[in-house]
Every structure is written in structure tokens, then in C-alpha cells.
PDB file of C-alpha atoms and ligand atoms in Angstrom:
ATOM      1  CA  MET A 132      -0.071  -0.023  -0.133  1.00 52.00           C
ATOM      2  CA  PRO A 133       1.351   3.472  -1.031  1.00 65.00           C
ATOM      3  CA  ASP A 134       2.217   5.783   1.951  1.00 88.00           C
ATOM      4  CA  VAL A 135      -0.661   8.163   2.846  1.00 97.00           C
ATOM      5  CA  LYS A 136       0.009  11.621   1.728  1.00 98.00           C
ATOM      6  CA  ILE A 137      -0.081  14.497   4.221  1.00 98.00           C
ATOM      7  CA  SER A 138      -1.676  17.951   3.153  1.00 98.00           C
ATOM      8  CA  PRO A 139      -1.213  20.309   6.040  1.00 98.00           C
ATOM      9  CA  SER A 140      -3.835  23.110   6.170  1.00 98.00           C
ATOM     10  CA  ILE A 141      -2.139  26.641   6.304  1.00 98.00           C
ATOM     11  CA  LEU A 142      -5.250  27.803   8.190  1.00 98.00           C
ATOM     12  CA  SER A 143      -3.365  26.791  11.470  1.00 98.00           C
ATOM     13  CA  ALA A 144       0.013  28.505  10.210  1.00 98.00           C
ATOM     14  CA  ASP A 145       1.357  31.808  11.473  1.00 98.00           C
ATOM     15  CA  PHE A 146      -0.455  34.111   8.790  1.00 98.00           C
ATOM     16  CA  ALA A 147       2.184  36.782   9.390  1.00 98.00           C
ATOM     17  CA  ASN A 148       4.808  34.475   8.018  1.00 98.00           C
ATOM     18  CA  LEU A 149       3.013  32.300   5.450  1.00 98.00           C
ATOM     19  CA  GLY A 150       6.045  31.971   3.142  1.00 98.00           C
ATOM     20  CA  HIS A 151       8.179  30.783   5.876  1.00 98.00           C
ATOM     21  CA  GLU A 152       5.550  28.360   7.303  1.00 98.00           C
ATOM     22  CA  ILE A 153       5.120  26.747   3.889  1.00 98.00           C
ATOM     23  CA  ARG A 154       8.794  26.300   3.282  1.00 98.00           C
ATOM     24  CA  ALA A 155       9.032  24.656   6.775  1.00 98.00           C
ATOM     25  CA  ILE A 156       6.187  22.076   6.180  1.00 98.00           C
ATOM     26  CA  GLU A 157       7.653  21.073   2.998  1.00 98.00           C
ATOM     27  CA  GLU A 158      11.149  20.757   4.433  1.00 98.00           C
ATOM     28  CA  ALA A 159       9.332  18.740   7.170  1.00 98.00           C
ATOM     29  CA  GLY A 160       8.051  16.328   4.611  1.00 98.00           C
ATOM     30  CA  CYS A 161       4.606  17.147   3.660  1.00 98.00           C
ATOM     31  CA  ASP A 162       3.223  16.071   0.337  1.00 98.00           C
ATOM     32  CA  TRP A 163       0.778  18.919  -0.470  1.00 98.00           C
ATOM     33  CA  VAL A 164      -0.124  22.265   0.896  1.00 98.00           C
ATOM     34  CA  HIS A 165      -3.859  22.662   1.642  1.00 99.00           C
ATOM     35  CA  VAL A 166      -5.312  26.116   1.270  1.00 98.00           C
ATOM     36  CA  ASP A 167      -8.629  26.692   2.913  1.00 98.00           C
ATOM     37  CA  VAL A 168     -10.575  29.646   1.165  1.00 98.00           C
ATOM     38  CA  MET A 169     -13.569  30.803   3.178  1.00 98.00           C
ATOM     39  CA  ASP A 170     -15.909  33.562   2.381  1.00 98.00           C
ATOM     40  CA  GLY A 171     -17.908  34.231   5.655  1.00 98.00           C
ATOM     41  CA  HIS A 172     -21.105  33.415   3.768  1.00 97.00           C
ATOM     42  CA  TYR A 173     -20.941  29.688   2.717  1.00 97.00           C
ATOM     43  CA  VAL A 174     -19.080  29.146   5.973  1.00 98.00           C
ATOM     44  CA  PRO A 175     -18.931  31.105   9.131  1.00 97.00           C
ATOM     45  CA  ASN A 176     -15.331  32.267   8.712  1.00 98.00           C
ATOM     46  CA  LEU A 177     -13.324  34.396   6.405  1.00 98.00           C
ATOM     47  CA  THR A 178      -9.793  33.626   5.292  1.00 98.00           C
ATOM     48  CA  ILE A 179      -7.887  34.180   2.120  1.00 97.00           C
ATOM     49  CA  GLY A 180      -8.507  34.858  -1.591  1.00 98.00           C
ATOM     50  CA  PRO A 181      -6.700  34.519  -4.872  1.00 98.00           C
ATOM     51  CA  GLY A 182      -4.156  37.455  -4.054  1.00 98.00           C
ATOM     52  CA  VAL A 183      -2.778  35.552  -1.056  1.00 98.00           C
ATOM     53  CA  CYS A 184      -2.558  32.254  -3.109  1.00 98.00           C
ATOM     54  CA  LYS A 185      -0.619  33.979  -5.853  1.00 98.00           C
ATOM     55  CA  ALA A 186       1.723  35.450  -3.184  1.00 98.00           C
ATOM     56  CA  ILE A 187       2.413  32.069  -1.649  1.00 98.00           C
ATOM     57  CA  ARG A 188       2.679  30.119  -4.805  1.00 98.00           C
ATOM     58  CA  PRO A 189       6.424  30.661  -5.291  1.00 98.00           C
ATOM     59  CA  HIS A 190       7.131  29.289  -1.866  1.00 98.00           C
ATOM     60  CA  ILE A 191       5.185  25.863  -2.703  1.00 98.00           C
ATOM     61  CA  LYS A 192       7.317  23.296  -4.507  1.00 98.00           C
ATOM     62  CA  THR A 193       4.909  20.455  -3.947  1.00 98.00           C
ATOM     63  CA  VAL A 194       1.258  20.863  -4.746  1.00 98.00           C
ATOM     64  CA  MET A 195      -1.109  23.772  -3.967  1.00 98.00           C
ATOM     65  CA  ASP A 196      -4.346  22.009  -2.905  1.00 99.00           C
ATOM     66  CA  VAL A 197      -6.900  24.618  -2.937  1.00 99.00           C
ATOM     67  CA  HIS A 198     -10.369  23.884  -1.065  1.00 98.00           C
ATOM     68  CA  LEU A 199     -12.917  26.466  -1.866  1.00 98.00           C
ATOM     69  CA  MET A 200     -15.554  27.117   0.770  1.00 98.00           C
ATOM     70  CA  ILE A 201     -17.204  30.015  -1.042  1.00 98.00           C
ATOM     71  CA  ALA A 202     -20.686  30.609  -2.772  1.00 97.00           C
ATOM     72  CA  PRO A 203     -20.832  31.199  -5.643  1.00 95.00           C
ATOM     73  CA  ALA A 204     -17.395  29.785  -6.605  1.00 96.00           C
ATOM     74  CA  ASP A 205     -17.780  29.663 -10.448  1.00 97.00           C
ATOM     75  CA  PRO A 206     -16.956  33.458 -10.852  1.00 97.00           C
ATOM     76  CA  PHE A 207     -13.702  32.787  -8.984  1.00 98.00           C
ATOM     77  CA  LEU A 208     -12.339  29.595 -10.479  1.00 98.00           C
ATOM     78  CA  LYS A 209     -10.219  31.344 -13.129  1.00 98.00           C
ATOM     79  CA  ALA A 210      -8.694  33.712 -10.441  1.00 98.00           C
ATOM     80  CA  PHE A 211      -7.566  30.643  -8.381  1.00 98.00           C
ATOM     81  CA  ALA A 212      -6.270  28.899 -11.496  1.00 98.00           C
ATOM     82  CA  ASP A 213      -4.280  32.051 -12.496  1.00 98.00           C
ATOM     83  CA  ALA A 214      -2.926  32.217  -8.942  1.00 98.00           C
ATOM     84  CA  GLY A 215      -1.283  28.916  -9.516  1.00 98.00           C
ATOM     85  CA  ALA A 216      -3.667  26.349  -7.972  1.00 99.00           C
ATOM     86  CA  ASP A 217      -2.860  22.696  -8.893  1.00 99.00           C
ATOM     87  CA  HIS A 218      -6.104  21.372  -7.421  1.00 98.00           C
ATOM     88  CA  ILE A 219      -9.292  23.195  -7.099  1.00 98.00           C
ATOM     89  CA  SER A 220     -11.989  21.555  -4.931  1.00 98.00           C
ATOM     90  CA  ILE A 221     -15.573  22.874  -4.730  1.00 98.00           C
ATOM     91  CA  HIS A 222     -18.723  21.981  -2.693  1.00 98.00           C
ATOM     92  CA  PRO A 223     -21.514  20.426  -4.681  1.00 96.00           C
ATOM     93  CA  GLU A 224     -23.932  21.853  -2.094  1.00 95.00           C
ATOM     94  CA  VAL A 225     -23.462  25.368  -3.629  1.00 89.00           C
ATOM     95  CA  HIS A 226     -23.123  24.185  -7.263  1.00 85.00           C
ATOM     96  CA  PRO A 227     -26.234  23.662  -9.192  1.00 87.00           C
ATOM     97  CA  HIS A 228     -24.283  22.806 -12.155  1.00 94.00           C
ATOM     98  CA  LEU A 229     -21.426  20.711 -10.663  1.00 96.00           C
ATOM     99  CA  ASP A 230     -20.810  18.856 -13.872  1.00 96.00           C
ATOM    100  CA  ARG A 231     -20.084  22.082 -15.670  1.00 97.00           C
ATOM    101  CA  SER A 232     -18.056  23.626 -12.960  1.00 97.00           C
ATOM    102  CA  LEU A 233     -15.794  20.491 -12.768  1.00 97.00           C
ATOM    103  CA  GLN A 234     -15.210  20.612 -16.434  1.00 98.00           C
ATOM    104  CA  VAL A 235     -14.359  24.370 -16.213  1.00 98.00           C
ATOM    105  CA  ILE A 236     -11.737  23.420 -13.500  1.00 98.00           C
ATOM    106  CA  ARG A 237     -10.193  20.870 -15.771  1.00 98.00           C
ATOM    107  CA  ASP A 238     -10.145  23.202 -18.813  1.00 98.00           C
ATOM    108  CA  LEU A 239      -8.427  25.737 -16.710  1.00 98.00           C
ATOM    109  CA  GLY A 240      -5.498  23.076 -16.310  1.00 98.00           C
ATOM    110  CA  CYS A 241      -6.205  22.118 -12.765  1.00 98.00           C
ATOM    111  CA  LYS A 242      -7.175  18.860 -11.180  1.00 98.00           C
ATOM    112  CA  ALA A 243     -10.906  18.941 -10.181  1.00 98.00           C
ATOM    113  CA  GLY A 244     -12.040  18.079  -6.694  1.00 98.00           C
ATOM    114  CA  VAL A 245     -15.312  17.973  -4.841  1.00 98.00           C
ATOM    115  CA  ALA A 246     -15.593  18.399  -1.100  1.00 98.00           C
ATOM    116  CA  LEU A 247     -18.549  16.727   0.583  1.00 98.00           C
ATOM    117  CA  ASN A 248     -19.955  18.178   3.820  1.00 98.00           C
ATOM    118  CA  PRO A 249     -20.719  15.584   6.669  1.00 98.00           C
ATOM    119  CA  SER A 250     -24.415  15.551   5.841  1.00 98.00           C
ATOM    120  CA  THR A 251     -24.012  15.207   2.062  1.00 98.00           C
ATOM    121  CA  PRO A 252     -24.279  11.551   0.906  1.00 98.00           C
ATOM    122  CA  ALA A 253     -21.573   9.984  -1.398  1.00 98.00           C
ATOM    123  CA  ASN A 254     -24.253   9.321  -4.133  1.00 97.00           C
ATOM    124  CA  VAL A 255     -24.382  12.959  -5.160  1.00 97.00           C
ATOM    125  CA  LEU A 256     -21.396  12.208  -7.099  1.00 97.00           C
ATOM    126  CA  LYS A 257     -22.710   9.149  -8.792  1.00 96.00           C
ATOM    127  CA  HIS A 258     -23.021  10.809 -12.095  1.00 95.00           C
ATOM    128  CA  ALA A 259     -19.962  13.038 -11.820  1.00 96.00           C
ATOM    129  CA  MET A 260     -17.401  10.406 -11.248  1.00 97.00           C
ATOM    130  CA  ASP A 261     -15.653  10.821 -14.661  1.00 96.00           C
ATOM    131  CA  ARG A 262     -15.114  14.652 -14.143  1.00 96.00           C
ATOM    132  CA  LEU A 263     -13.268  14.190 -10.913  1.00 97.00           C
ATOM    133  CA  ASP A 264      -9.622  13.794  -9.884  1.00 98.00           C
ATOM    134  CA  LEU A 265     -10.041  14.265  -6.099  1.00 98.00           C
ATOM    135  CA  ILE A 266     -12.994  13.802  -3.471  1.00 98.00           C
ATOM    136  CA  ILE A 267     -12.677  15.590  -0.060  1.00 99.00           C
ATOM    137  CA  VAL A 268     -14.541  14.054   2.634  1.00 98.00           C
ATOM    138  CA  MET A 269     -15.161  16.627   5.278  1.00 98.00           C
ATOM    139  CA  SER A 270     -14.817  14.948   8.640  1.00 98.00           C
ATOM    140  CA  VAL A 271     -15.869  18.246  10.479  1.00 98.00           C
ATOM    141  CA  ASN A 272     -18.353  20.880   9.479  1.00 98.00           C
ATOM    142  CA  PRO A 273     -16.291  23.344   7.340  1.00 98.00           C
ATOM    143  CA  GLY A 274     -15.234  26.676   8.722  1.00 97.00           C
ATOM    144  CA  PHE A 275     -12.680  26.152  11.394  1.00 97.00           C
ATOM    145  CA  GLY A 276      -9.582  24.195  12.268  1.00 97.00           C
ATOM    146  CA  GLY A 277      -9.278  22.349  15.553  1.00 97.00           C
ATOM    147  CA  GLN A 278     -12.723  20.702  15.692  1.00 98.00           C
ATOM    148  CA  SER A 279     -13.359  16.915  16.589  1.00 98.00           C
ATOM    149  CA  PHE A 280     -13.372  14.159  14.028  1.00 98.00           C
ATOM    150  CA  LEU A 281     -16.775  12.967  12.966  1.00 98.00           C
ATOM    151  CA  HIS A 282     -16.651   9.182  13.042  1.00 98.00           C
ATOM    152  CA  SER A 283     -19.780   9.045  10.842  1.00 98.00           C
ATOM    153  CA  GLN A 284     -17.748   9.825   7.896  1.00 98.00           C
ATOM    154  CA  ILE A 285     -15.733   6.631   7.949  1.00 98.00           C
ATOM    155  CA  GLU A 286     -18.531   4.744   6.373  1.00 98.00           C
ATOM    156  CA  LYS A 287     -18.776   7.394   3.579  1.00 98.00           C
ATOM    157  CA  ILE A 288     -15.014   6.880   2.840  1.00 98.00           C
ATOM    158  CA  ARG A 289     -15.744   3.295   2.338  1.00 98.00           C
ATOM    159  CA  GLU A 290     -18.717   3.907   0.129  1.00 98.00           C
ATOM    160  CA  LEU A 291     -16.758   6.365  -2.096  1.00 98.00           C
ATOM    161  CA  LYS A 292     -13.882   3.891  -2.424  1.00 98.00           C
ATOM    162  CA  SER A 293     -16.152   1.311  -3.826  1.00 98.00           C
ATOM    163  CA  MET A 294     -17.717   3.901  -6.086  1.00 98.00           C
ATOM    164  CA  ILE A 295     -14.220   4.885  -7.362  1.00 98.00           C
ATOM    165  CA  GLY A 296     -13.371   1.311  -8.440  1.00 97.00           C
ATOM    166  CA  ASP A 297     -10.248   1.488 -10.671  1.00 96.00           C
ATOM    167  CA  ARG A 298     -10.732   5.173 -11.597  1.00 98.00           C
ATOM    168  CA  ASP A 299      -7.703   7.497 -10.952  1.00 98.00           C
ATOM    169  CA  ILE A 300      -9.479   9.515  -8.161  1.00 98.00           C
ATOM    170  CA  LEU A 301      -7.953  10.170  -4.715  1.00 98.00           C
ATOM    171  CA  ILE A 302      -9.845  10.357  -1.485  1.00 98.00           C
ATOM    172  CA  GLU A 303      -8.594  13.216   0.752  1.00 99.00           C
ATOM    173  CA  VAL A 304     -10.086  13.476   4.301  1.00 98.00           C
ATOM    174  CA  ASP A 305     -10.280  17.018   5.903  1.00 98.00           C
ATOM    175  CA  GLY A 306     -10.941  17.658   9.528  1.00 98.00           C
ATOM    176  CA  GLY A 307     -10.045  16.419  12.931  1.00 98.00           C
ATOM    177  CA  ILE A 308      -7.102  14.260  11.614  1.00 98.00           C
ATOM    178  CA  THR A 309      -4.570  13.150  14.402  1.00 98.00           C
ATOM    179  CA  PRO A 310      -2.447  10.080  14.866  1.00 98.00           C
ATOM    180  CA  ILE A 311      -5.482   8.431  16.553  1.00 98.00           C
ATOM    181  CA  THR A 312      -8.041   9.234  13.826  1.00 98.00           C
ATOM    182  CA  ALA A 313      -5.569   8.932  10.678  1.00 98.00           C
ATOM    183  CA  PRO A 314      -5.468   5.052  10.776  1.00 98.00           C
ATOM    184  CA  LEU A 315      -9.283   4.795  10.803  1.00 98.00           C
ATOM    185  CA  VAL A 316      -9.618   6.726   7.521  1.00 98.00           C
ATOM    186  CA  VAL A 317      -6.675   5.229   5.868  1.00 98.00           C
ATOM    187  CA  GLU A 318      -8.082   1.748   6.661  1.00 98.00           C
ATOM    188  CA  ALA A 319     -11.386   2.953   5.190  1.00 98.00           C
ATOM    189  CA  GLY A 320      -9.617   3.980   1.932  1.00 98.00           C
ATOM    190  CA  ALA A 321      -8.267   7.581   2.295  1.00 98.00           C
ATOM    191  CA  ASP A 322      -5.246   8.343   0.211  1.00 98.00           C
ATOM    192  CA  VAL A 323      -4.546  11.844   1.489  1.00 98.00           C
ATOM    193  CA  LEU A 324      -4.938  13.439   4.899  1.00 98.00           C
ATOM    194  CA  VAL A 325      -5.436  17.241   5.516  1.00 98.00           C
ATOM    195  CA  ALA A 326      -4.156  18.072   8.896  1.00 98.00           C
ATOM    196  CA  GLY A 327      -4.105  21.712  10.287  1.00 98.00           C
ATOM    197  CA  SER A 328      -3.736  21.575  14.090  1.00 98.00           C
ATOM    198  CA  ALA A 329      -2.020  18.257  14.187  1.00 98.00           C
ATOM    199  CA  VAL A 330       0.896  19.586  12.121  1.00 98.00           C
ATOM    200  CA  TYR A 331       1.051  23.265  12.743  1.00 98.00           C
ATOM    201  CA  GLY A 332      -0.303  23.324  16.340  1.00 97.00           C
ATOM    202  CA  LYS A 333      -0.771  27.079  16.739  1.00 94.00           C
ATOM    203  CA  GLY A 334       1.820  27.821  14.001  1.00 98.00           C
ATOM    204  CA  GLY A 335       5.313  29.480  14.332  1.00 98.00           C
ATOM    205  CA  GLN A 336       7.054  26.399  15.416  1.00 98.00           C
ATOM    206  CA  ALA A 337      10.361  24.888  14.454  1.00 98.00           C
ATOM    207  CA  THR A 338      10.673  22.763  11.309  1.00 98.00           C
ATOM    208  CA  SER A 339      11.717  19.842  13.490  1.00 98.00           C
ATOM    209  CA  VAL A 340       8.318  19.983  15.394  1.00 98.00           C
ATOM    210  CA  TYR A 341       6.448  19.993  12.072  1.00 98.00           C
ATOM    211  CA  ALA A 342       8.610  17.033  10.819  1.00 98.00           C
ATOM    212  CA  ALA A 343       7.766  15.115  14.005  1.00 98.00           C
ATOM    213  CA  ASN A 344       4.038  15.827  13.689  1.00 98.00           C
ATOM    214  CA  ILE A 345       3.966  14.631  10.067  1.00 98.00           C
ATOM    215  CA  LYS A 346       5.959  11.538  10.974  1.00 98.00           C
ATOM    216  CA  ALA A 347       3.626  10.767  13.928  1.00 98.00           C
ATOM    217  CA  ILE A 348       0.530  10.769  11.567  1.00 98.00           C
ATOM    218  CA  LYS A 349       2.285   8.672   8.885  1.00 98.00           C
ATOM    219  CA  ALA A 350       3.653   6.189  11.313  1.00 97.00           C
ATOM    220  CA  ALA A 351       0.224   5.794  12.951  1.00 97.00           C
ATOM    221  CA  CYS A 352      -1.112   4.565   9.535  1.00 97.00           C
ATOM    222  CA  HIS A 353       1.392   1.723   9.148  1.00 88.00           C
TER     223      HIS A 353
HETATM  224  C1  DX5 B 136     -12.202  23.180   7.777  1.00 70.72           C
HETATM  225  C2  DX5 B 136     -11.077  23.100   6.834  1.00 70.72           C
HETATM  226  C3  DX5 B 136      -9.966  22.226   7.446  1.00 70.72           C
HETATM  227  C4  DX5 B 136      -9.332  22.565   8.650  1.00 70.72           C
HETATM  228  C5  DX5 B 136      -8.619  21.381   9.103  1.00 70.72           C
HETATM  229  O1  DX5 B 136     -13.151  23.926   7.274  1.00 70.72           O
HETATM  230  O2  DX5 B 136     -11.428  22.659   5.542  1.00 70.72           O
HETATM  231  O3  DX5 B 136      -8.904  22.106   6.267  1.00 70.72           O
HETATM  232  O4  DX5 B 136      -8.607  23.646   8.585  1.00 70.72           O
HETATM  233  O5  DX5 B 136      -8.132  21.572  10.359  1.00 70.72           O
HETATM  234  P1  DX5 B 136      -7.818  20.471  11.535  1.00 70.72           P
HETATM  235  O6  DX5 B 136      -6.769  19.560  10.968  1.00 70.72           O
HETATM  236  O7  DX5 B 136      -7.332  21.307  12.629  1.00 70.72           O
HETATM  237  O8  DX5 B 136      -9.162  19.926  11.805  1.00 70.72           O
HETATM  238 ZN1   ZN B 137      -9.965  22.146   3.859  1.00 70.72          ZN
END
């Protein structure tokens, strides 16, 4: 089984030093860099936009994994692609024309992802599977870092894994990931783990601390 990938969420990083915080987690061994974009409308928190994505892009050597928690997202897809996103994930709950939005993301040259809220069933993706590169299973209600993992999502991961079959689609699990919860979702079929607080803590820590945190999550999954 290939090693699980870790995508630390910069939501828990020191925002005054984002370039440094990104270089540090990459040096510490992360696989992707997860960027949580929130609009204070679709979710009750307001974070960053395409301008900040563009500014941090030169600091990312791995993959810029952009998770859009904004409504509407369609008018902003090009801005995030132009800012250098490798992956753009959107929520089907706010996309009446999900199929079209996913095709737009691919046409912009990015990998297309969908993020499912805890109450959204896996089968909303049944007819979109061929437009997808990535599925994010939200294991907390989106909006904030540091929330507790929702065990109800493990069954959804299993269901999605079987829906994917032999397609080239990765399952990413986002929210409440720790060395305790990580093995549960990997066993169910997760390929990539988002971890904000479990990697960054409150942010502004030494690279060696980040490396130990990433190693602890990966080690727990073996
Ligand atoms: C929640 C975000 C997550 C969050 C993860 O809305 O999408 O990426 O920051 O943070 P932790 O790992 O602290 O739950
Ligand atoms: Zn996220």
C-alpha cells in the first residue's frame, strides 16, 4: 500500500509568515499544501483569496491544494487557477451545475475536486465520477480548524472507495485528523490526509516540530 499523503492546512499556520511556514512544512516532509478559502457566507469564517494564493505560490514546491468554501465559486475559478492552484475543490452543495463547474476547472488546467459536507451523501457524485480527480470527505463541518473528528464519515469513505473502483481518483479526508483518527480513515480508503492543528499546532514552530508531527501521523497509519 502506498504511503498516505499529508496535506497540512495553512489555516493553522502563522499568517504573518506564510512563506516561511510553507517552506518549513515542505522541508518537514509534507506532500501537498492545503489552502482553505472561506467567504464568511458559505461558511462562518473568512480567510484568504486568490491574491494570497498568488503570493504564496512561489514558496510551494509540492502541490497547491485549494479548497474553496465559497458561494458562488464559479466566478472565481479562473482567479484561483491564475494564482497557481494545482487542485481546485468545490462543494456540490453550492453548485447547481456541478458537472459544468468541474469541467471548467479541468479546462483551466487544474485537477478537479469535490468536497462533501458531513451531511452530504456519497451518491451525489454518482454521475460526476468521470469529471473528478479528487474527493474531499469533510470529517468536520467546514469553517474552522481544531474541531473534533466525526466518526460518521468513515462509512462514507468506504462507500466512495467502492464507487471509485479502478478510476484514478484520490480520496482526501479533511478535519480532525490526528495520529488517533488517521489510521481509521486510511483503513477505510483515504489516500490523502489534511491536517491543520495536528501539524502546525498554533503555528510559528520549528521545522523539527512539524517534521515530528507529520511523521507521527504517517507512522500511525502503518
Ligand atoms: C475546515 C478546513 C480544514 C481545517 C482542518 O473547514 O477545511 O482544512 O482547517 O483543520 P484541523 O486539521 O485542525 O481539523
Ligand atoms: Zn480544507
